[in-house]
Amino acid sequence: MALRDITALPAWESLRAQHADLTGRHLRELFAADPGRAERMSLTAGDLYLDYSKHWVTAETVECLVRLAEEAGLRKRIDAMFNGDRVNLTEDRPALHVALRLPAGAELVVDGQDVVGDVHAVLRRMGDFTGRVRTKQWRGATGEPVATVVNIGIGGSDLGPAMAYEALRDYADAGIDVQFVSNVDPADLRNALAGLDPAATLFVISSKSFDTLETVANATAARKWLTNALGEAAVSRHFVAASTNVAKAERFGIDPANVFGIWSWAGGRLSFCGSVGLSLMTAIGAERFHELLNGFHTIDEHFRTAPFRQNMPVLMGLLGIWYTNFFDAQTRAILPYSRRLHRLPAYLQQLMMESNGKSVRGDGTPVRLNTGEVFWGEPGTNGQHAFFQLLHQGTRTIPADFIGFAEPYADLGNMHDLLFANMLAQVWTLAFGKSAEENSEEGVPAALVPHKVVPGNRPLSVILAPRLTPSTLGQLVALYEHVMFVQGALWDIDSFDQWGVELGKEKALDLLPALTSEASHAGHVDEVVRALVGVYRLLRGRASGPGEVPGVRAGSTAASCRGFGVR
Ligand SMILES: O=P(O)(O)OC[C@H]1O[C@H](O)[C@H](O)[C@@H](O)[C@@H]1O
């Protein structure tokens, strides 16, 4: 279902007028002209509170943005996703991640299949398996209980569970440590395995396809590490999988009874509510995991039912479009005031950038607007002492999302109050700044005044929750999932495919023989990478191969490459 081109809608025209009207107006002025603005420009969804008063909008702008969503047909698009329609056009399938957290009693039948029944059957198997691991009933080949779970997966099969495990470490109550290995750089696996006892280690191979190069390479190396110590027969007691590809997992040596299914309609970056969350469930237990799912579901319901004016994901998505398409903002800073959320920016990078980094519309025609905000960030207060200077006094427009919690997860004196005070101080300073007059009044020497002016007027959201719990984490992640959906829908792109990534994967497999083969002319190597292949082979002490580099002796060692700056 193609949406209407949003730039042709009446609301777009009104937004152009709003843009002209608001350009050059400072947040100080907007606050002065609108008493009660902060209270009015806020809303709640589940346990989340959003303050969007520090944005370049008036009440009228917000109305225009909401009208844009209505005129574009966003409501229909939301219903289509929740109903299981094939909203992933290029892969011709639904995007039904919301079904992963439907409660057991709900009903959803897609193509004659009882989706809720299937989802809960897998959740029950996961609960049963992780329960046995947690209570030490599941034993390794030598009878040892599991002390460490190593999750091997990449992209969505890593970032979701890794981010959530870090966020919910305080709920990891079974004395089981979880390590995450994703990168094909051998350093990753080596770090994770250092000091581990194979007899007490359980590997979870998380891969929807069981085909991803990095994951297969790491899984194979891990298998070797294990069998060197415990023998071949140990594999089925030390490896389990989250995958759709049961046959491949079985060929690897995993018992099909320990392969936990995923469905093609759950995108990798949207999958950790299902079996990709197995390692997380092992750490926090099935009960907490279900609290997480309920948190997701709370925001799913809010998104599905709340009028757009009070709909948190809709408003946040629209604000992203406002800055991207009217103010040419390129990036959005994610600033959690919680050390526990230190992987959230990385997680959101995949969620938002893999989903909305697209340049053609559903019908294959080029988009005429910028799409896909670049997400980045670090937890406060660390970011304050690193990149905040650019936010405060730099020349760019960088909208920011501040995320804070009222209750600490560790009560060490007044440290949590200090953390929160810092967050509010940044919000205040970014929004209001410090003028030349204020500096002069304080006696700042005239020559220094321009340097000490902090312009303020930086647009930002503040998201608050009572405490970082499984439920509030689920709510927060669901919020951004739906922000992504809103933006993808209005830009009319397919947020659920990733053809660029697929091409890179293919190309890596294509190039591998050129790097590794004994034969000097293996693989498809063209001008773009020929010299790099040659240097690599030389540094590895291999025959010069298809990437022969002028001036570098074939078969020479690293030393002979120094001439052109290779170390
Ligand atoms: O779970 P897998 O099949 O191993 O896929 C892992 C990852 O592969 C690619 O990078 C995709 O772009 C990601 O969306 C996916 O999460």
Coordinates of C-alpha atoms and ligand atoms in Angstrom, one line a residue:
M1 CA 0.0 0.0 0.0
A2 CA 1.8 3.1 -1.2
L3 CA 1.3 6.3 0.8
R4 CA 0.7 9.6 -0.7
D5 CA 3.8 11.7 -1.4
I6 CA 3.9 13.8 1.8
T7 CA 5.3 16.8 0.1
A8 CA 2.1 17.1 -2.0
L9 CA -0.1 17.2 1.1
P10 CA -1.8 20.3 2.4
A11 CA -0.2 19.8 5.8
W12 CA 3.3 20.0 4.2
E13 CA 2.4 23.4 2.8
S14 CA 1.3 24.5 6.3
L15 CA 4.6 23.1 7.7
R16 CA 6.5 25.2 5.2
A17 CA 4.8 28.3 6.6
Q18 CA 5.5 27.1 10.2
H19 CA 9.2 26.7 9.2
A20 CA 9.3 30.2 7.9
D21 CA 7.6 31.5 11.0
L22 CA 9.8 29.7 13.5
T23 CA 13.2 30.2 11.8
G24 CA 15.2 32.6 13.9
R25 CA 12.9 32.3 17.0
H26 CA 14.6 31.2 20.2
L27 CA 13.3 28.7 22.7
R28 CA 13.5 31.5 25.3
E29 CA 11.0 33.4 23.2
L30 CA 8.7 30.4 22.7
F31 CA 8.7 29.8 26.5
A32 CA 8.1 33.5 27.3
A33 CA 5.2 33.6 24.8
D34 CA 3.5 30.5 26.1
P35 CA 3.2 30.1 29.9
G36 CA 2.6 26.5 30.9
R37 CA 4.3 25.3 27.7
A38 CA 6.4 22.6 29.5
E39 CA 3.3 21.1 31.1
R40 CA 1.2 21.2 28.0
M41 CA 4.0 19.9 25.7
S42 CA 4.3 16.6 27.6
L43 CA 2.6 13.3 27.5
T44 CA 2.7 9.9 29.0
A45 CA 2.7 6.4 27.6
G46 CA 2.8 3.5 30.0
D47 CA 5.5 4.5 32.5
L48 CA 7.2 6.8 30.1
Y49 CA 6.9 10.6 30.3
L50 CA 7.9 12.7 27.3
D51 CA 8.7 16.5 27.6
Y52 CA 8.8 17.9 24.1
S53 CA 8.6 21.5 25.0
K54 CA 12.2 22.2 24.1
H55 CA 11.5 21.8 20.4
W56 CA 11.2 24.3 17.6
V57 CA 7.4 24.0 17.6
T58 CA 4.3 25.9 18.7
A59 CA 1.0 24.2 19.4
E60 CA 0.1 25.1 15.8
T61 CA 3.2 23.3 14.5
V62 CA 2.3 20.2 16.4
E63 CA -1.2 20.3 14.9
C64 CA 0.3 20.6 11.4
L65 CA 2.6 17.6 12.0
V66 CA -0.3 15.5 13.3
R67 CA -2.3 16.5 10.3
L68 CA 0.5 15.4 8.1
A69 CA 0.4 11.9 9.6
E70 CA -3.4 11.8 9.2
E71 CA -3.4 13.1 5.6
A72 CA -0.6 10.6 4.7
G73 CA -2.7 7.7 5.9
L74 CA -0.4 6.6 8.8
R75 CA -3.4 5.1 10.6
K76 CA -4.0 2.6 7.9
R77 CA -0.3 1.8 7.7
I78 CA -0.2 1.1 11.5
D79 CA -3.3 -1.1 11.2
A80 CA -1.7 -3.0 8.3
M81 CA 1.4 -3.8 10.4
F82 CA -0.6 -5.0 13.4
N83 CA -2.9 -7.1 11.2
G84 CA 0.0 -9.0 9.7
D85 CA -0.3 -7.5 6.2
R86 CA 2.8 -7.8 4.0
V87 CA 4.2 -4.4 4.8
N88 CA 7.8 -5.6 4.0
L89 CA 7.2 -5.1 0.3
T90 CA 10.5 -6.2 -1.2
E91 CA 10.6 -9.4 0.8
D92 CA 6.9 -9.9 0.5
R93 CA 6.2 -10.6 4.1
P94 CA 4.7 -9.1 7.2
A95 CA 6.7 -7.2 9.8
L96 CA 5.1 -8.7 12.9
H97 CA 7.6 -8.1 15.7
V98 CA 4.6 -6.8 17.7
A99 CA 3.3 -10.4 17.7
L100 CA 6.3 -11.5 19.7
R101 CA 4.9 -9.8 22.7
L102 CA 1.2 -10.4 22.4
P103 CA -0.2 -11.9 25.6
A104 CA -1.1 -15.6 25.5
G105 CA -4.9 -14.9 25.3
A106 CA -4.6 -12.6 22.2
E107 CA -5.7 -13.8 18.8
L108 CA -3.8 -13.2 15.6
V109 CA -4.1 -15.5 12.6
V110 CA -1.9 -14.8 9.6
D111 CA -2.2 -16.9 6.4
G112 CA -4.2 -19.5 8.4
Q113 CA -1.5 -19.7 11.1
D114 CA -2.1 -19.1 14.8
V115 CA 0.8 -16.7 15.4
V116 CA 0.1 -16.2 19.1
G117 CA 0.0 -19.9 19.7
D118 CA 3.3 -20.4 17.8
V119 CA 5.0 -17.5 19.7
H120 CA 4.0 -18.8 23.1
A121 CA 5.0 -22.4 22.3
V122 CA 8.5 -21.1 21.7
L123 CA 8.4 -18.9 24.8
R124 CA 7.4 -21.9 26.9
R125 CA 10.3 -24.0 25.5
M126 CA 12.7 -21.1 26.2
G127 CA 11.3 -20.8 29.7
D128 CA 11.7 -24.5 30.3
F129 CA 15.2 -24.7 28.9
T130 CA 16.5 -21.6 30.7
G131 CA 14.8 -22.7 33.9
R132 CA 16.8 -25.9 33.8
V133 CA 20.1 -24.0 33.1
R134 CA 19.4 -21.6 35.9
T135 CA 18.6 -24.2 38.4
K136 CA 21.6 -26.3 37.4
Q137 CA 19.5 -29.2 36.2
W138 CA 21.0 -28.7 32.7
R139 CA 24.5 -30.1 32.9
G140 CA 27.4 -30.1 30.5
A141 CA 29.1 -33.2 29.1
T142 CA 31.1 -33.7 32.3
G143 CA 28.3 -33.0 34.7
E144 CA 29.2 -29.4 35.4
P145 CA 26.4 -26.7 35.6
V146 CA 26.6 -23.7 33.4
A147 CA 28.7 -20.8 34.7
T148 CA 28.9 -18.8 31.5
V149 CA 26.7 -18.4 28.5
V150 CA 28.4 -17.2 25.3
N151 CA 26.0 -15.7 22.8
I152 CA 27.4 -15.8 19.3
G153 CA 25.5 -13.7 16.8
I154 CA 25.8 -10.4 15.0
G155 CA 23.6 -7.4 14.1
G156 CA 20.1 -8.0 15.5
S157 CA 21.2 -11.4 16.9
D158 CA 23.7 -9.6 19.1
L159 CA 22.8 -6.0 19.7
G160 CA 19.3 -6.6 21.2
P161 CA 20.3 -9.2 23.8
A162 CA 23.6 -7.5 24.5
M163 CA 22.1 -4.1 25.1
A164 CA 19.3 -5.6 27.3
Y165 CA 21.6 -7.8 29.3
E166 CA 23.8 -4.7 30.1
A167 CA 20.6 -2.7 31.0
L168 CA 19.2 -5.5 33.2
R169 CA 22.4 -6.8 34.9
D170 CA 20.9 -6.1 38.3
Y171 CA 18.2 -8.7 37.5
A172 CA 20.7 -11.4 36.6
D173 CA 20.2 -13.5 39.7
A174 CA 21.3 -17.0 38.8
G175 CA 25.0 -16.4 39.1
I176 CA 25.4 -17.0 35.3
D177 CA 27.6 -14.6 33.4
V178 CA 26.8 -13.8 29.8
Q179 CA 29.4 -12.9 27.1
F180 CA 28.5 -11.6 23.7
V181 CA 30.7 -12.4 20.6
S182 CA 29.8 -10.8 17.3
N183 CA 32.8 -9.6 15.4
V184 CA 34.7 -11.9 13.1
D185 CA 37.9 -10.3 14.4
P186 CA 39.3 -13.3 16.4
A187 CA 40.0 -10.9 19.2
D188 CA 36.3 -10.9 20.1
L189 CA 36.0 -14.7 20.7
R190 CA 39.4 -14.8 22.3
N191 CA 38.4 -12.1 24.8
A192 CA 35.2 -13.9 25.6
L193 CA 36.8 -17.3 26.1
A194 CA 39.7 -16.1 28.2
G195 CA 39.7 -17.9 31.5
L196 CA 36.5 -19.9 30.8
D197 CA 36.1 -23.5 31.7
P198 CA 34.8 -25.4 28.6
A199 CA 33.0 -27.8 30.9
A200 CA 30.9 -25.0 32.4
T201 CA 30.3 -23.0 29.2
L202 CA 27.1 -23.0 27.1
F203 CA 27.1 -21.4 23.6
V204 CA 24.0 -19.9 22.2
I205 CA 24.3 -19.6 18.4
S206 CA 21.9 -16.8 17.6
S207 CA 21.3 -16.5 13.9
K208 CA 18.1 -16.3 12.1
S209 CA 19.7 -17.7 9.0
F210 CA 22.5 -19.8 10.6
D211 CA 24.3 -18.6 7.6
T212 CA 25.9 -15.3 8.5
L213 CA 29.6 -15.4 7.9
E214 CA 30.8 -13.9 11.1
T215 CA 28.5 -16.1 13.2
V216 CA 29.4 -19.3 11.4
A217 CA 33.1 -18.5 11.7
N218 CA 32.9 -17.7 15.5
A219 CA 30.7 -20.7 16.1
T220 CA 33.1 -23.0 14.3
A221 CA 36.1 -21.7 16.2
A222 CA 34.1 -22.0 19.5
R223 CA 33.2 -25.6 18.6
K224 CA 36.9 -26.4 18.1
W225 CA 37.8 -24.8 21.4
L226 CA 35.2 -27.0 23.1
T227 CA 35.9 -30.2 21.3
N228 CA 39.7 -29.8 21.9
A229 CA 38.9 -29.9 25.6
L230 CA 35.9 -32.2 25.8
G231 CA 35.7 -34.2 22.5
E232 CA 33.1 -34.3 19.7
A233 CA 30.4 -35.9 21.8
A234 CA 30.2 -32.8 24.1
V235 CA 28.8 -30.5 21.3
S236 CA 25.1 -31.2 21.9
R237 CA 25.5 -30.4 25.6
H238 CA 27.3 -27.1 25.1
F239 CA 25.6 -25.6 22.0
V240 CA 22.0 -24.5 21.5
A241 CA 20.6 -22.2 18.8
A242 CA 18.1 -19.5 18.1
S243 CA 17.4 -19.9 14.4
T244 CA 14.9 -20.6 11.6
N245 CA 17.4 -23.0 10.0
V246 CA 17.0 -26.2 12.1
A247 CA 18.7 -28.4 9.5
K248 CA 21.9 -26.3 9.5
A249 CA 22.0 -26.1 13.2
E250 CA 21.6 -29.9 13.4
R251 CA 24.4 -30.4 10.9
F252 CA 26.6 -28.3 13.3
G253 CA 25.8 -30.8 16.0
I254 CA 23.0 -29.1 17.8
D255 CA 20.1 -31.2 19.0
P256 CA 16.9 -30.0 17.2
A257 CA 15.2 -30.1 20.5
N258 CA 17.5 -27.2 21.5
V259 CA 16.9 -25.1 18.4
F260 CA 14.5 -22.3 19.3
G261 CA 12.6 -21.0 16.3
I262 CA 12.2 -17.5 14.8
W263 CA 9.8 -16.5 12.1
S264 CA 10.6 -14.9 8.8
W265 CA 8.2 -12.1 9.7
A266 CA 10.4 -11.0 12.7
G267 CA 13.2 -8.9 11.3
G268 CA 16.7 -9.5 12.9
R269 CA 16.8 -6.0 14.4
L270 CA 13.4 -6.5 15.9
S271 CA 13.8 -10.0 17.2
F272 CA 15.1 -10.1 20.8
C273 CA 11.6 -10.5 22.2
G274 CA 11.7 -14.0 20.7
S275 CA 14.3 -16.7 20.8
V276 CA 17.1 -14.3 20.0
G277 CA 16.6 -13.3 23.7
L278 CA 17.5 -16.7 24.9
S279 CA 20.8 -15.7 26.5
L280 CA 19.1 -12.7 28.2
M281 CA 16.3 -15.0 29.5
T282 CA 19.0 -17.4 30.9
A283 CA 20.4 -14.4 32.8
I284 CA 17.3 -12.8 34.1
G285 CA 14.8 -15.7 34.1
A286 CA 11.5 -16.2 32.3
E287 CA 9.4 -14.2 34.7
R288 CA 11.5 -11.0 34.2
F289 CA 11.7 -11.7 30.5
H290 CA 7.9 -11.7 30.4
E291 CA 7.9 -8.4 32.2
L292 CA 10.0 -7.1 29.4
L293 CA 7.6 -8.4 26.9
N294 CA 4.7 -6.8 28.7
G295 CA 6.5 -3.5 28.7
F296 CA 6.9 -3.7 24.9
H297 CA 3.2 -4.7 24.6
T298 CA 2.1 -1.7 26.7
I299 CA 3.7 0.7 24.2
D300 CA 2.5 -1.4 21.2
E301 CA -1.1 -0.8 22.5
H302 CA -0.5 2.8 23.1
F303 CA 0.9 3.2 19.5
R304 CA -1.9 1.2 18.0
T305 CA -4.8 3.0 19.8
A306 CA -3.8 6.5 21.1
P307 CA -4.9 9.5 19.0
F308 CA -1.9 10.9 17.1
R309 CA -1.9 14.1 19.2
Q310 CA -1.2 12.0 22.4
N311 CA 0.8 9.3 20.7
M312 CA 4.4 9.3 21.8
P313 CA 6.0 7.3 19.0
V314 CA 4.0 9.3 16.4
L315 CA 5.0 12.7 17.9
M316 CA 8.6 11.7 18.2
G317 CA 8.7 10.3 14.7
L318 CA 7.1 13.4 13.3
L319 CA 9.6 15.6 15.2
G320 CA 12.4 13.7 13.6
I321 CA 10.9 14.4 10.1
W322 CA 10.5 18.0 11.0
Y323 CA 14.2 18.5 11.7
T324 CA 15.4 16.1 9.0
N325 CA 13.3 17.6 6.2
F326 CA 12.8 21.2 7.2
F327 CA 15.9 22.1 9.0
D328 CA 18.3 19.7 7.3
A329 CA 19.4 18.1 10.6
Q330 CA 21.6 15.1 9.8
T331 CA 21.9 13.3 13.2
R332 CA 20.2 12.7 16.5
A333 CA 22.1 12.3 19.7
I334 CA 20.9 9.6 22.1
L335 CA 21.9 10.6 25.7
P336 CA 20.9 8.1 28.3
Y337 CA 21.6 9.2 31.9
S338 CA 22.2 5.7 32.9
R339 CA 25.4 3.7 32.6
R340 CA 23.3 0.6 32.3
L341 CA 22.0 1.9 28.9
H342 CA 25.5 2.3 27.4
R343 CA 24.7 0.0 24.5
L344 CA 21.4 1.7 23.7
P345 CA 22.9 4.1 21.1
A346 CA 24.5 1.2 19.3
Y347 CA 21.3 -0.8 19.4
L348 CA 19.3 2.2 18.1
Q349 CA 21.8 2.7 15.3
Q350 CA 20.9 -0.6 13.8
L351 CA 17.2 -0.2 14.5
M352 CA 17.0 3.2 13.0
M353 CA 19.7 3.3 10.3
E354 CA 19.4 -0.2 8.9
S355 CA 15.6 0.3 8.8
N356 CA 15.4 3.8 7.4
G357 CA 18.6 4.2 5.5
K358 CA 16.8 3.9 2.1
S359 CA 16.6 6.0 -1.0
V360 CA 13.8 4.5 -3.0
R361 CA 10.1 4.5 -2.2
G362 CA 7.9 1.4 -2.0
D363 CA 7.2 1.6 -5.7
G364 CA 10.9 1.8 -6.6
T365 CA 11.0 5.5 -7.5
P366 CA 13.6 7.6 -5.8
V367 CA 12.7 9.5 -2.6
R368 CA 12.8 13.2 -2.9
L369 CA 13.5 13.9 0.7
N370 CA 16.3 13.0 3.0
T371 CA 15.5 9.8 5.0
G372 CA 17.1 8.1 7.9
E373 CA 18.5 10.0 10.9
V374 CA 22.1 9.2 11.9
F375 CA 21.9 8.0 15.5
W376 CA 24.8 8.2 17.8
G377 CA 25.5 8.9 21.5
E378 CA 27.0 8.0 24.8
P379 CA 25.6 8.0 28.3
G380 CA 25.7 11.1 30.4
T381 CA 27.7 12.3 32.2
N382 CA 30.6 10.9 30.1
G383 CA 29.3 12.6 27.0
Q384 CA 29.4 16.0 28.7
H385 CA 33.1 15.7 29.1
A386 CA 33.7 14.6 25.5
F387 CA 31.4 15.8 22.7
F388 CA 28.8 18.1 24.4
Q389 CA 31.0 21.2 23.6
L390 CA 29.9 20.8 20.0
L391 CA 26.3 20.5 21.0
H392 CA 26.6 23.7 23.1
Q393 CA 28.6 26.0 20.9
G394 CA 29.0 24.2 17.5
T395 CA 27.4 25.2 14.3
R396 CA 25.2 22.2 13.6
T397 CA 21.6 21.4 14.4
I398 CA 21.7 18.2 16.4
P399 CA 18.4 17.3 18.1
A400 CA 19.0 15.2 21.2
D401 CA 17.0 12.7 23.2
F402 CA 17.8 12.8 26.9
I403 CA 16.7 9.6 28.8
G404 CA 16.6 9.6 32.6
F405 CA 15.3 7.6 35.5
A406 CA 14.0 8.8 38.9
E407 CA 15.2 5.9 41.0
P408 CA 18.8 4.7 41.1
Y409 CA 19.8 1.1 40.7
A410 CA 22.5 1.6 43.3
D411 CA 22.1 4.0 46.1
L412 CA 25.5 5.4 46.8
G413 CA 25.0 8.6 48.8
N414 CA 23.7 11.4 46.5
M415 CA 25.3 10.2 43.4
H416 CA 22.0 9.5 41.6
D417 CA 20.8 13.0 42.4
L418 CA 24.0 14.4 41.0
L419 CA 23.5 12.4 37.8
F420 CA 20.0 13.7 37.4
A421 CA 21.0 17.3 38.2
N422 CA 23.6 17.0 35.5
M423 CA 21.0 15.9 33.0
L424 CA 18.7 18.8 33.9
A425 CA 21.6 21.2 33.8
Q426 CA 22.4 20.1 30.2
V427 CA 18.8 20.3 29.2
W428 CA 18.6 23.8 30.6
T429 CA 21.8 25.0 29.1
L430 CA 21.2 23.5 25.7
A431 CA 17.7 25.1 25.5
F432 CA 18.4 28.5 27.0
G433 CA 22.2 29.0 26.9
K434 CA 23.8 32.2 28.1
S435 CA 23.6 35.5 26.2
A436 CA 26.2 38.2 25.6
E437 CA 24.3 40.5 28.0
E438 CA 24.3 38.0 30.8
N439 CA 28.0 37.4 30.4
S440 CA 28.7 41.2 30.4
E441 CA 26.6 41.7 33.5
E442 CA 28.7 39.2 35.2
G443 CA 31.8 41.2 34.4
V444 CA 33.2 39.0 31.7
P445 CA 35.8 41.0 29.7
A446 CA 34.5 42.3 26.4
A447 CA 37.0 40.3 24.4
L448 CA 36.0 37.1 26.0
V449 CA 32.2 37.6 25.8
P450 CA 31.8 36.1 22.3
H451 CA 33.6 33.0 23.3
K452 CA 31.5 32.6 26.4
V453 CA 28.2 33.1 24.7
V454 CA 26.3 29.8 24.7
P455 CA 23.6 30.3 22.2
G456 CA 21.1 27.7 23.5
N457 CA 18.1 27.0 21.3
R458 CA 19.1 23.4 20.8
P459 CA 16.1 21.2 20.2
L460 CA 15.7 18.2 22.5
S461 CA 13.3 15.7 24.0
V462 CA 13.4 14.5 27.6
I463 CA 12.1 10.9 28.3
L464 CA 11.7 10.0 31.9
A465 CA 10.8 6.7 33.6
P466 CA 10.5 5.8 37.3
R467 CA 13.3 3.2 37.2
L468 CA 15.2 1.0 34.7
T469 CA 13.3 -2.3 34.9
P470 CA 12.6 -5.1 32.4
S471 CA 9.2 -3.4 31.8
T472 CA 10.5 0.1 31.3
L473 CA 13.3 -1.1 29.1
G474 CA 10.7 -2.9 26.9
Q475 CA 8.6 0.3 26.8
L476 CA 11.6 2.4 25.8
V477 CA 12.7 0.0 23.0
A478 CA 9.2 -0.3 21.7
L479 CA 8.9 3.5 21.6
Y480 CA 11.9 3.7 19.2
E481 CA 10.7 0.8 17.1
H482 CA 7.5 2.6 16.4
V483 CA 9.3 6.0 15.9
M484 CA 11.2 4.1 13.2
F485 CA 8.0 2.8 11.7
V486 CA 6.3 6.2 11.6
Q487 CA 9.2 7.7 9.8
G488 CA 9.6 4.9 7.3
A489 CA 5.8 5.0 6.6
L490 CA 5.8 8.7 6.0
W491 CA 8.9 8.6 3.8
D492 CA 7.2 5.6 2.1
I493 CA 10.3 3.4 2.2
D494 CA 10.6 -0.3 3.1
S495 CA 11.9 -0.1 6.7
F496 CA 12.2 -3.9 6.9
D497 CA 14.7 -4.9 4.2
Q498 CA 18.4 -4.3 4.1
W499 CA 19.7 -4.9 0.5
G500 CA 22.8 -2.8 1.0
V501 CA 23.9 -5.0 3.8
E502 CA 23.2 -8.2 1.8
L503 CA 25.4 -7.0 -1.0
G504 CA 28.3 -6.4 1.4
K505 CA 27.8 -10.0 2.8
E506 CA 27.9 -11.4 -0.8
K507 CA 31.0 -9.4 -1.7
A508 CA 33.0 -10.6 1.4
L509 CA 32.4 -14.2 0.4
D510 CA 33.4 -13.4 -3.2
L511 CA 36.7 -11.8 -2.1
L512 CA 37.7 -14.3 0.4
P513 CA 39.5 -16.7 -2.0
A514 CA 41.6 -13.8 -3.4
L515 CA 43.0 -13.3 0.1
T516 CA 43.5 -16.8 1.2
S517 CA 44.1 -19.2 -1.7
E518 CA 47.4 -20.6 -2.5
A519 CA 46.7 -20.0 -6.2
S520 CA 47.8 -16.5 -7.1
H521 CA 44.8 -15.7 -9.3
A522 CA 41.8 -16.9 -7.3
G523 CA 38.6 -14.8 -6.8
H524 CA 37.2 -11.8 -8.5
V525 CA 39.5 -8.9 -7.9
D526 CA 39.1 -5.7 -9.8
E527 CA 40.7 -2.3 -9.8
V528 CA 38.8 -1.1 -6.7
V529 CA 40.5 -3.5 -4.3
R530 CA 43.4 -5.0 -6.3
A531 CA 46.2 -3.1 -4.6
L532 CA 44.7 -3.7 -1.2
V533 CA 44.5 -7.4 -1.8
G534 CA 48.1 -7.4 -2.9
V535 CA 49.3 -5.6 0.2
Y536 CA 47.3 -7.8 2.4
R537 CA 48.8 -11.0 0.8
L538 CA 52.3 -9.6 1.1
L539 CA 51.9 -8.7 4.7
R540 CA 50.5 -12.2 5.4
G541 CA 53.5 -13.7 3.6
R542 CA 51.4 -15.2 0.8
A543 CA 52.1 -15.3 -3.0
S544 CA 51.4 -11.9 -4.5
G545 CA 48.3 -13.1 -6.1
P546 CA 45.7 -11.2 -8.2
G547 CA 46.4 -8.0 -6.4
E548 CA 50.0 -7.5 -7.5
V549 CA 51.3 -4.1 -6.4
P550 CA 53.9 -2.3 -8.5
G551 CA 57.1 -1.8 -6.6
V552 CA 56.4 -4.5 -4.0
R553 CA 58.3 -7.7 -4.3
A554 CA 56.1 -10.9 -4.6
G555 CA 56.4 -13.1 -1.6
S556 CA 58.2 -10.5 0.5
T557 CA 57.4 -9.9 4.1
A558 CA 56.0 -7.0 6.0
A559 CA 59.4 -5.3 6.0
S560 CA 59.3 -4.7 2.2
C561 CA 56.0 -2.9 2.4
R562 CA 57.2 -0.2 4.7
G563 CA 58.4 1.7 1.7
F564 CA 54.9 2.8 1.0
G565 CA 53.8 3.4 4.4
V566 CA 52.4 0.1 5.4
R567 CA 53.3 -1.0 8.9
Ligands
LIG1 O1 20.5 -13.5 12.5 P1 21.3 -13.6 11.3 O2 20.6 -14.3 10.2 O3 22.7 -14.2 11.5 O4 21.6 -12.1 10.7 C1 22.3 -11.2 11.5 C2 22.3 -9.8 10.8 O5 22.6 -10.0 9.5 C3 22.7 -8.8 8.7 O6 23.6 -7.9 9.1 C4 21.3 -8.1 8.7 O7 21.4 -6.9 8.1 C5 20.9 -7.9 10.1 O8 19.6 -7.3 10.2 C6 20.9 -9.2 10.9 O9 20.5 -9.0 12.2

